[in-house]
PDB file of C-alpha atoms in Angstrom:
ATOM      1  CA  ASP A 189      -0.001  -0.049   0.112  1.00 85.00           C
ATOM      2  CA  SER A 190       1.355   3.330  -1.153  1.00 86.00           C
ATOM      3  CA  GLY A 191      -0.428   5.212   0.946  1.00 93.00           C
ATOM      4  CA  VAL A 192      -1.940   7.002  -1.594  1.00 96.00           C
ATOM      5  CA  THR A 193      -5.612   7.040  -1.956  1.00 97.00           C
ATOM      6  CA  GLN A 194      -7.849   7.102  -4.936  1.00 97.00           C
ATOM      7  CA  THR A 195     -11.555   6.963  -5.229  1.00 97.00           C
ATOM      8  CA  PRO A 196     -13.723   6.767  -7.481  1.00 97.00           C
ATOM      9  CA  LYS A 197     -12.632   2.593  -8.063  1.00 96.00           C
ATOM     10  CA  HIS A 198     -14.463   2.040 -10.934  1.00 97.00           C
ATOM     11  CA  LEU A 199     -16.186   4.681 -12.546  1.00 97.00           C
ATOM     12  CA  ILE A 200     -18.598   4.288 -15.790  1.00 98.00           C
ATOM     13  CA  THR A 201     -20.746   6.751 -17.561  1.00 97.00           C
ATOM     14  CA  ALA A 202     -21.642   8.450 -21.168  1.00 97.00           C
ATOM     15  CA  THR A 203     -20.083   9.916 -23.593  1.00 98.00           C
ATOM     16  CA  GLY A 204     -21.242  13.694 -23.186  1.00 97.00           C
ATOM     17  CA  GLN A 205     -20.782  13.307 -19.266  1.00 98.00           C
ATOM     18  CA  ARG A 206     -18.597  14.741 -16.666  1.00 98.00           C
ATOM     19  CA  VAL A 207     -16.890  13.092 -13.769  1.00 98.00           C
ATOM     20  CA  THR A 208     -14.668  14.218 -11.087  1.00 98.00           C
ATOM     21  CA  LEU A 209     -11.826  12.212 -10.022  1.00 98.00           C
ATOM     22  CA  ARG A 210     -10.531  12.571  -6.030  1.00 98.00           C
ATOM     23  CA  CYS A 211      -7.064  11.869  -4.907  1.00 98.00           C
ATOM     24  CA  SER A 212      -5.601  11.666  -1.272  1.00 98.00           C
ATOM     25  CA  PRO A 213      -1.423  11.597  -1.595  1.00 97.00           C
ATOM     26  CA  ARG A 214       0.467  10.809   1.507  1.00 96.00           C
ATOM     27  CA  SER A 215       0.721  11.853   4.686  1.00 95.00           C
ATOM     28  CA  GLY A 216       3.329  14.417   4.458  1.00 93.00           C
ATOM     29  CA  ASP A 217       3.466  14.809   0.293  1.00 94.00           C
ATOM     30  CA  LEU A 218       3.171  18.058  -1.138  1.00 94.00           C
ATOM     31  CA  SER A 219       3.282  17.381  -4.481  1.00 93.00           C
ATOM     32  CA  VAL A 220       0.422  15.447  -6.428  1.00 95.00           C
ATOM     33  CA  TYR A 221       0.853  14.330 -10.061  1.00 95.00           C
ATOM     34  CA  TRP A 222      -2.022  12.974 -12.527  1.00 97.00           C
ATOM     35  CA  TYR A 223      -1.511   9.881 -15.439  1.00 97.00           C
ATOM     36  CA  GLN A 224      -3.800   8.555 -17.895  1.00 97.00           C
ATOM     37  CA  GLN A 225      -2.741   4.960 -18.842  1.00 97.00           C
ATOM     38  CA  SER A 226      -4.380   4.123 -21.963  1.00 95.00           C
ATOM     39  CA  LEU A 227      -3.824   1.201 -24.733  1.00 89.00           C
ATOM     40  CA  ASP A 228      -2.857   2.739 -27.856  1.00 88.00           C
ATOM     41  CA  GLN A 229      -1.288   6.258 -25.723  1.00 90.00           C
ATOM     42  CA  GLY A 230       0.888   4.284 -22.627  1.00 93.00           C
ATOM     43  CA  LEU A 231       1.367   5.950 -19.855  1.00 95.00           C
ATOM     44  CA  GLN A 232       1.177   9.735 -20.044  1.00 95.00           C
ATOM     45  CA  PHE A 233       1.434  12.727 -17.597  1.00 94.00           C
ATOM     46  CA  LEU A 234      -1.143  15.027 -17.510  1.00 96.00           C
ATOM     47  CA  ILE A 235      -0.298  17.463 -14.337  1.00 95.00           C
ATOM     48  CA  GLN A 236       1.263  18.521 -11.441  1.00 94.00           C
ATOM     49  CA  TYR A 237       0.069  20.348  -8.724  1.00 94.00           C
ATOM     50  CA  TYR A 238       2.483  22.142  -5.931  1.00 93.00           C
ATOM     51  CA  ASN A 239       0.977  22.875  -2.213  1.00 94.00           C
ATOM     52  CA  GLY A 240      -1.982  24.094  -4.021  1.00 95.00           C
ATOM     53  CA  GLU A 241       0.091  25.958  -7.325  1.00 94.00           C
ATOM     54  CA  GLU A 242      -0.239  24.351 -10.538  1.00 94.00           C
ATOM     55  CA  ARG A 243       3.407  22.888 -11.516  1.00 91.00           C
ATOM     56  CA  ALA A 244       3.534  21.623 -14.501  1.00 90.00           C
ATOM     57  CA  LYS A 245       1.302  20.577 -17.456  1.00 92.00           C
ATOM     58  CA  GLY A 246       1.479  17.912 -20.009  1.00 91.00           C
ATOM     59  CA  ASN A 247      -0.785  16.051 -22.467  1.00 84.00           C
ATOM     60  CA  ILE A 248      -3.750  16.953 -20.735  1.00 94.00           C
ATOM     61  CA  LEU A 249      -6.980  18.297 -22.679  1.00 95.00           C
ATOM     62  CA  GLU A 250      -8.941  21.248 -22.921  1.00 96.00           C
ATOM     63  CA  ARG A 251     -11.578  19.533 -21.594  1.00 97.00           C
ATOM     64  CA  PHE A 252      -9.450  18.409 -18.565  1.00 97.00           C
ATOM     65  CA  SER A 253      -8.951  20.440 -15.211  1.00 97.00           C
ATOM     66  CA  ALA A 254      -7.275  19.518 -12.076  1.00 97.00           C
ATOM     67  CA  GLN A 255      -7.501  21.336  -8.824  1.00 97.00           C
ATOM     68  CA  GLN A 256      -5.339  20.618  -5.482  1.00 98.00           C
ATOM     69  CA  PHE A 257      -6.972  21.970  -2.352  1.00 97.00           C
ATOM     70  CA  PRO A 258      -5.532  23.144   0.812  1.00 96.00           C
ATOM     71  CA  ASP A 259      -5.840  20.031   2.795  1.00 95.00           C
ATOM     72  CA  LEU A 260      -3.843  18.711  -0.777  1.00 96.00           C
ATOM     73  CA  HIS A 261      -5.909  16.791  -2.132  1.00 97.00           C
ATOM     74  CA  SER A 262      -6.827  16.683  -5.309  1.00 98.00           C
ATOM     75  CA  GLU A 263      -9.460  16.671  -7.951  1.00 98.00           C
ATOM     76  CA  LEU A 264      -9.118  15.577 -11.733  1.00 98.00           C
ATOM     77  CA  ASN A 265     -12.357  17.362 -13.549  1.00 98.00           C
ATOM     78  CA  LEU A 266     -12.881  15.111 -16.767  1.00 98.00           C
ATOM     79  CA  SER A 267     -15.806  17.011 -18.727  1.00 97.00           C
ATOM     80  CA  SER A 268     -17.504  16.146 -22.044  1.00 97.00           C
ATOM     81  CA  LEU A 269     -16.381  12.784 -22.666  1.00 98.00           C
ATOM     82  CA  GLU A 270     -16.098  10.907 -25.380  1.00 97.00           C
ATOM     83  CA  LEU A 271     -15.352   7.204 -25.471  1.00 96.00           C
ATOM     84  CA  GLY A 272     -11.698   8.070 -26.112  1.00 95.00           C
ATOM     85  CA  ASP A 273     -10.890   9.080 -22.951  1.00 97.00           C
ATOM     86  CA  SER A 274     -11.820   5.568 -21.269  1.00 97.00           C
ATOM     87  CA  ALA A 275      -8.556   4.950 -19.510  1.00 97.00           C
ATOM     88  CA  LEU A 276      -6.994   4.157 -16.263  1.00 97.00           C
ATOM     89  CA  TYR A 277      -6.228   7.606 -14.594  1.00 98.00           C
ATOM     90  CA  PHE A 278      -3.409   7.759 -11.628  1.00 97.00           C
ATOM     91  CA  CYS A 279      -2.614   9.982  -9.091  1.00 97.00           C
ATOM     92  CA  ALA A 280       1.043  10.563  -7.797  1.00 96.00           C
ATOM     93  CA  SER A 281       2.542  11.713  -4.637  1.00 95.00           C
ATOM     94  CA  SER A 282       5.647  12.967  -3.937  1.00 92.00           C
ATOM     95  CA  LEU A 283       7.242  15.232  -1.088  1.00 89.00           C
ATOM     96  CA  LEU A 284       8.178  17.705  -3.023  1.00 78.00           C
ATOM     97  CA  ALA A 285       8.427  19.083  -6.530  1.00 71.00           C
ATOM     98  CA  GLY A 286      11.188  18.011  -8.548  1.00 69.00           C
ATOM     99  CA  ASP A 287      12.945  15.502  -9.910  1.00 62.00           C
ATOM    100  CA  THR A 288      15.130  14.406  -7.376  1.00 71.00           C
ATOM    101  CA  ASP A 289      11.640  12.648  -5.315  1.00 80.00           C
ATOM    102  CA  THR A 290       9.765   9.371  -5.896  1.00 88.00           C
ATOM    103  CA  GLN A 291       6.549   9.808  -6.636  1.00 92.00           C
ATOM    104  CA  TYR A 292       4.218   6.807  -5.026  1.00 94.00           C
ATOM    105  CA  PHE A 293       1.070   5.732  -6.881  1.00 95.00           C
ATOM    106  CA  GLY A 294      -2.258   5.294  -6.561  1.00 96.00           C
ATOM    107  CA  PRO A 295      -4.074   2.515  -7.216  1.00 95.00           C
ATOM    108  CA  GLY A 296      -5.889   4.301 -10.000  1.00 96.00           C
ATOM    109  CA  THR A 297      -9.682   4.864 -11.031  1.00 98.00           C
ATOM    110  CA  ARG A 298     -11.388   2.679 -14.048  1.00 97.00           C
ATOM    111  CA  LEU A 299     -13.312   5.028 -16.467  1.00 98.00           C
ATOM    112  CA  THR A 300     -15.359   3.251 -18.517  1.00 97.00           C
ATOM    113  CA  VAL A 301     -16.635   5.727 -21.346  1.00 97.00           C
ATOM    114  CA  LEU A 302     -20.067   4.062 -22.712  1.00 96.00           C
TER     115      LEU A 302
ATOM    116  CA  ALA B 229      13.681  15.031 -27.323  1.00 81.00           C
ATOM    117  CA  GLN B 230      13.435  13.022 -24.255  1.00 89.00           C
ATOM    118  CA  LYS B 231      11.931   9.669 -24.500  1.00 94.00           C
ATOM    119  CA  VAL B 232      12.381   5.575 -23.119  1.00 97.00           C
ATOM    120  CA  THR B 233      12.170   2.924 -25.097  1.00 97.00           C
ATOM    121  CA  GLN B 234      11.457  -1.028 -23.842  1.00 98.00           C
ATOM    122  CA  ALA B 235      12.199  -2.994 -26.773  1.00 96.00           C
ATOM    123  CA  GLN B 236      10.762  -5.415 -25.405  1.00 97.00           C
ATOM    124  CA  THR B 237       6.335  -5.579 -25.621  1.00 97.00           C
ATOM    125  CA  GLU B 238       6.584  -9.744 -23.683  1.00 98.00           C
ATOM    126  CA  ILE B 239       8.842 -12.104 -22.423  1.00 98.00           C
ATOM    127  CA  SER B 240       7.410 -15.851 -21.197  1.00 98.00           C
ATOM    128  CA  VAL B 241       9.898 -17.355 -19.023  1.00 97.00           C
ATOM    129  CA  VAL B 242       9.741 -21.109 -17.158  1.00 97.00           C
ATOM    130  CA  GLU B 243       9.806 -20.117 -13.474  1.00 97.00           C
ATOM    131  CA  LYS B 244      13.072 -20.412 -11.608  1.00 97.00           C
ATOM    132  CA  GLU B 245      14.638 -18.864 -14.872  1.00 97.00           C
ATOM    133  CA  ASP B 246      16.643 -15.322 -14.813  1.00 97.00           C
ATOM    134  CA  VAL B 247      15.186 -12.288 -16.748  1.00 98.00           C
ATOM    135  CA  THR B 248      16.441  -9.211 -18.065  1.00 98.00           C
ATOM    136  CA  LEU B 249      14.432  -6.077 -19.402  1.00 98.00           C
ATOM    137  CA  ASP B 250      15.575  -3.809 -21.610  1.00 98.00           C
ATOM    138  CA  CYS B 251      15.199   0.117 -20.531  1.00 98.00           C
ATOM    139  CA  VAL B 252      16.663   2.330 -23.217  1.00 98.00           C
ATOM    140  CA  TYR B 253      16.682   6.781 -22.337  1.00 97.00           C
ATOM    141  CA  GLU B 254      17.165   9.225 -24.403  1.00 95.00           C
ATOM    142  CA  THR B 255      17.876  12.787 -23.105  1.00 92.00           C
ATOM    143  CA  ARG B 256      20.011  16.083 -23.194  1.00 90.00           C
ATOM    144  CA  ASP B 257      19.828  17.186 -19.440  1.00 88.00           C
ATOM    145  CA  THR B 258      23.216  15.751 -17.375  1.00 87.00           C
ATOM    146  CA  THR B 259      21.055  15.719 -14.357  1.00 88.00           C
ATOM    147  CA  TYR B 260      18.003  13.215 -14.497  1.00 90.00           C
ATOM    148  CA  TYR B 261      16.464  10.304 -12.675  1.00 90.00           C
ATOM    149  CA  LEU B 262      15.607   6.468 -13.887  1.00 92.00           C
ATOM    150  CA  PHE B 263      12.671   4.144 -12.338  1.00 93.00           C
ATOM    151  CA  TRP B 264      11.371   0.896 -12.420  1.00 96.00           C
ATOM    152  CA  TYR B 265       8.063   0.916 -11.447  1.00 97.00           C
ATOM    153  CA  LYS B 266       5.855  -2.661 -11.342  1.00 97.00           C
ATOM    154  CA  GLN B 267       2.119  -3.539 -12.174  1.00 96.00           C
ATOM    155  CA  PRO B 268       0.817  -6.232 -11.285  1.00 95.00           C
ATOM    156  CA  PRO B 269      -2.502  -8.199 -13.153  1.00 92.00           C
ATOM    157  CA  SER B 270      -4.872  -6.087  -9.905  1.00 90.00           C
ATOM    158  CA  GLY B 271      -3.132  -2.958 -11.841  1.00 91.00           C
ATOM    159  CA  GLU B 272      -1.250  -0.626  -9.240  1.00 92.00           C
ATOM    160  CA  LEU B 273       2.262   1.022  -9.870  1.00 94.00           C
ATOM    161  CA  VAL B 274       4.484  -0.295  -7.621  1.00 95.00           C
ATOM    162  CA  PHE B 275       7.732   1.998  -7.422  1.00 93.00           C
ATOM    163  CA  LEU B 276      10.903  -0.377  -7.730  1.00 94.00           C
ATOM    164  CA  ILE B 277      14.224   1.294  -7.501  1.00 92.00           C
ATOM    165  CA  ARG B 278      15.000   5.202  -8.099  1.00 90.00           C
ATOM    166  CA  ARG B 279      18.590   5.783  -9.798  1.00 90.00           C
ATOM    167  CA  ASN B 280      21.023   9.149 -10.295  1.00 88.00           C
ATOM    168  CA  SER B 281      22.426  10.146 -13.265  1.00 89.00           C
ATOM    169  CA  PHE B 282      25.778  10.554 -11.681  1.00 88.00           C
ATOM    170  CA  ASP B 283      25.534   6.659  -9.667  1.00 85.00           C
ATOM    171  CA  GLU B 284      26.517   4.002 -12.394  1.00 83.00           C
ATOM    172  CA  GLN B 285      26.893   1.678  -9.466  1.00 83.00           C
ATOM    173  CA  ASN B 286      24.355  -1.594  -9.818  1.00 85.00           C
ATOM    174  CA  GLU B 287      21.960  -2.717  -7.476  1.00 86.00           C
ATOM    175  CA  ILE B 288      20.939  -5.798  -5.698  1.00 87.00           C
ATOM    176  CA  SER B 289      17.789  -6.039  -3.910  1.00 88.00           C
ATOM    177  CA  GLY B 290      17.181  -9.704  -3.355  1.00 93.00           C
ATOM    178  CA  ARG B 291      16.700 -11.525  -6.473  1.00 94.00           C
ATOM    179  CA  TYR B 292      16.397  -8.487  -8.326  1.00 95.00           C
ATOM    180  CA  SER B 293      19.567  -6.502  -9.848  1.00 94.00           C
ATOM    181  CA  TRP B 294      19.838  -3.388 -11.704  1.00 94.00           C
ATOM    182  CA  ASN B 295      22.649  -2.240 -14.217  1.00 94.00           C
ATOM    183  CA  PHE B 296      23.118   1.295 -15.221  1.00 94.00           C
ATOM    184  CA  GLN B 297      25.168   1.966 -17.963  1.00 93.00           C
ATOM    185  CA  LYS B 298      25.341   5.763 -19.566  1.00 92.00           C
ATOM    186  CA  SER B 299      27.865   5.311 -21.666  1.00 92.00           C
ATOM    187  CA  THR B 300      24.838   2.818 -23.397  1.00 95.00           C
ATOM    188  CA  SER B 301      21.928   4.950 -22.065  1.00 95.00           C
ATOM    189  CA  SER B 302      20.235   1.906 -20.612  1.00 96.00           C
ATOM    190  CA  PHE B 303      19.325   0.811 -17.025  1.00 96.00           C
ATOM    191  CA  ASN B 304      18.491  -2.535 -17.420  1.00 96.00           C
ATOM    192  CA  PHE B 305      16.765  -4.253 -14.721  1.00 96.00           C
ATOM    193  CA  THR B 306      17.617  -8.225 -13.955  1.00 96.00           C
ATOM    194  CA  ILE B 307      14.980 -10.510 -11.953  1.00 97.00           C
ATOM    195  CA  THR B 308      17.298 -14.014 -10.898  1.00 96.00           C
ATOM    196  CA  ALA B 309      15.275 -17.382 -10.464  1.00 97.00           C
ATOM    197  CA  SER B 310      12.501 -16.174 -11.628  1.00 97.00           C
ATOM    198  CA  GLN B 311       8.472 -16.927  -9.570  1.00 97.00           C
ATOM    199  CA  VAL B 312       4.888 -16.585 -10.626  1.00 97.00           C
ATOM    200  CA  VAL B 313       4.682 -13.702  -8.690  1.00 96.00           C
ATOM    201  CA  ASP B 314       7.100 -11.682 -10.339  1.00 97.00           C
ATOM    202  CA  SER B 315       4.258 -11.799 -13.432  1.00 97.00           C
ATOM    203  CA  ALA B 316       3.566  -8.456 -14.364  1.00 97.00           C
ATOM    204  CA  VAL B 317       4.549  -5.532 -16.723  1.00 97.00           C
ATOM    205  CA  TYR B 318       7.434  -3.637 -15.891  1.00 98.00           C
ATOM    206  CA  PHE B 319       7.712   0.015 -16.878  1.00 98.00           C
ATOM    207  CA  CYS B 320      10.717   2.143 -16.873  1.00 97.00           C
ATOM    208  CA  ALA B 321      10.578   5.344 -16.325  1.00 95.00           C
ATOM    209  CA  LEU B 322      12.993   8.865 -16.918  1.00 93.00           C
ATOM    210  CA  ALA B 323      12.611  11.926 -15.015  1.00 90.00           C
ATOM    211  CA  PRO B 324      14.035  14.571 -16.871  1.00 81.00           C
ATOM    212  CA  GLY B 325      16.565  17.415 -14.841  1.00 74.00           C
ATOM    213  CA  GLY B 326      14.842  20.383 -13.050  1.00 63.00           C
ATOM    214  CA  SER B 327      11.842  21.745 -10.881  1.00 54.00           C
ATOM    215  CA  GLN B 328       9.393  19.572 -12.715  1.00 62.00           C
ATOM    216  CA  GLY B 329       9.523  15.922 -11.802  1.00 69.00           C
ATOM    217  CA  ASN B 330       6.408  14.424 -14.125  1.00 84.00           C
ATOM    218  CA  LEU B 331       7.942  10.963 -15.142  1.00 90.00           C
ATOM    219  CA  ILE B 332       8.028  10.266 -18.702  1.00 93.00           C
ATOM    220  CA  PHE B 333       7.384   6.066 -18.784  1.00 95.00           C
ATOM    221  CA  GLY B 334       8.047   3.643 -21.089  1.00 97.00           C
ATOM    222  CA  LYS B 335       5.579   1.570 -23.027  1.00 97.00           C
ATOM    223  CA  GLY B 336       6.413  -1.428 -20.741  1.00 97.00           C
ATOM    224  CA  THR B 337       7.224  -5.590 -20.828  1.00 98.00           C
ATOM    225  CA  LYS B 338       4.665  -7.981 -20.080  1.00 98.00           C
ATOM    226  CA  LEU B 339       6.829 -10.728 -18.064  1.00 98.00           C
ATOM    227  CA  SER B 340       4.655 -13.760 -17.696  1.00 98.00           C
ATOM    228  CA  VAL B 341       6.446 -16.349 -15.601  1.00 97.00           C
ATOM    229  CA  LYS B 342       4.957 -19.837 -16.288  1.00 97.00           C
ATOM    230  CA  PRO B 343       4.753 -22.444 -13.538  1.00 95.00           C
TER     231      PRO B 343
END
């Protein structure tokens, strides 16, 4: 158990809908990262937050947004969902923000868009 | 360009065989970190090892060992005396130098260990 929690574990929804994925980092970690794992794209970095502020952006679609709250939990919002958004979404956390830190991953949220 | 290549898509071995998973990376940074993660059938990503670009010493942890060679930009992972529980997808990842920690993953190698 990495100490990173993600809810829900599974999510099934329809095209055009909006969902929110939630992540709680390990105790003491200030950085939260979101990754998407799909069969065709593999594991791709979406976005990073550090102590409430956006730190880095990867291949995140404009329909997707995220935020990190004062208690350091993070939410990833996915809107106008398409079939291609079906994937496993991982949250990871690390103590600080840089390349020196190990990222510990949560169990993931499996999103199915029908 | 920053890139990680795991050329072996799938490997199948019989229990107790040794197996090496290859990882080749590309980066122009002089400081960077390399990682290996394991994704068992249950789906979670489990951290195995982190190595910085200035430390080329090989590392051994039980049946696991890692060989980092800067000259060939490779960070290979060997499992000795494989077991069925080692069956998983293994990912190599690169954290480029700097204050951003996002990981660049390879496509992964699926290892099947048969009894």
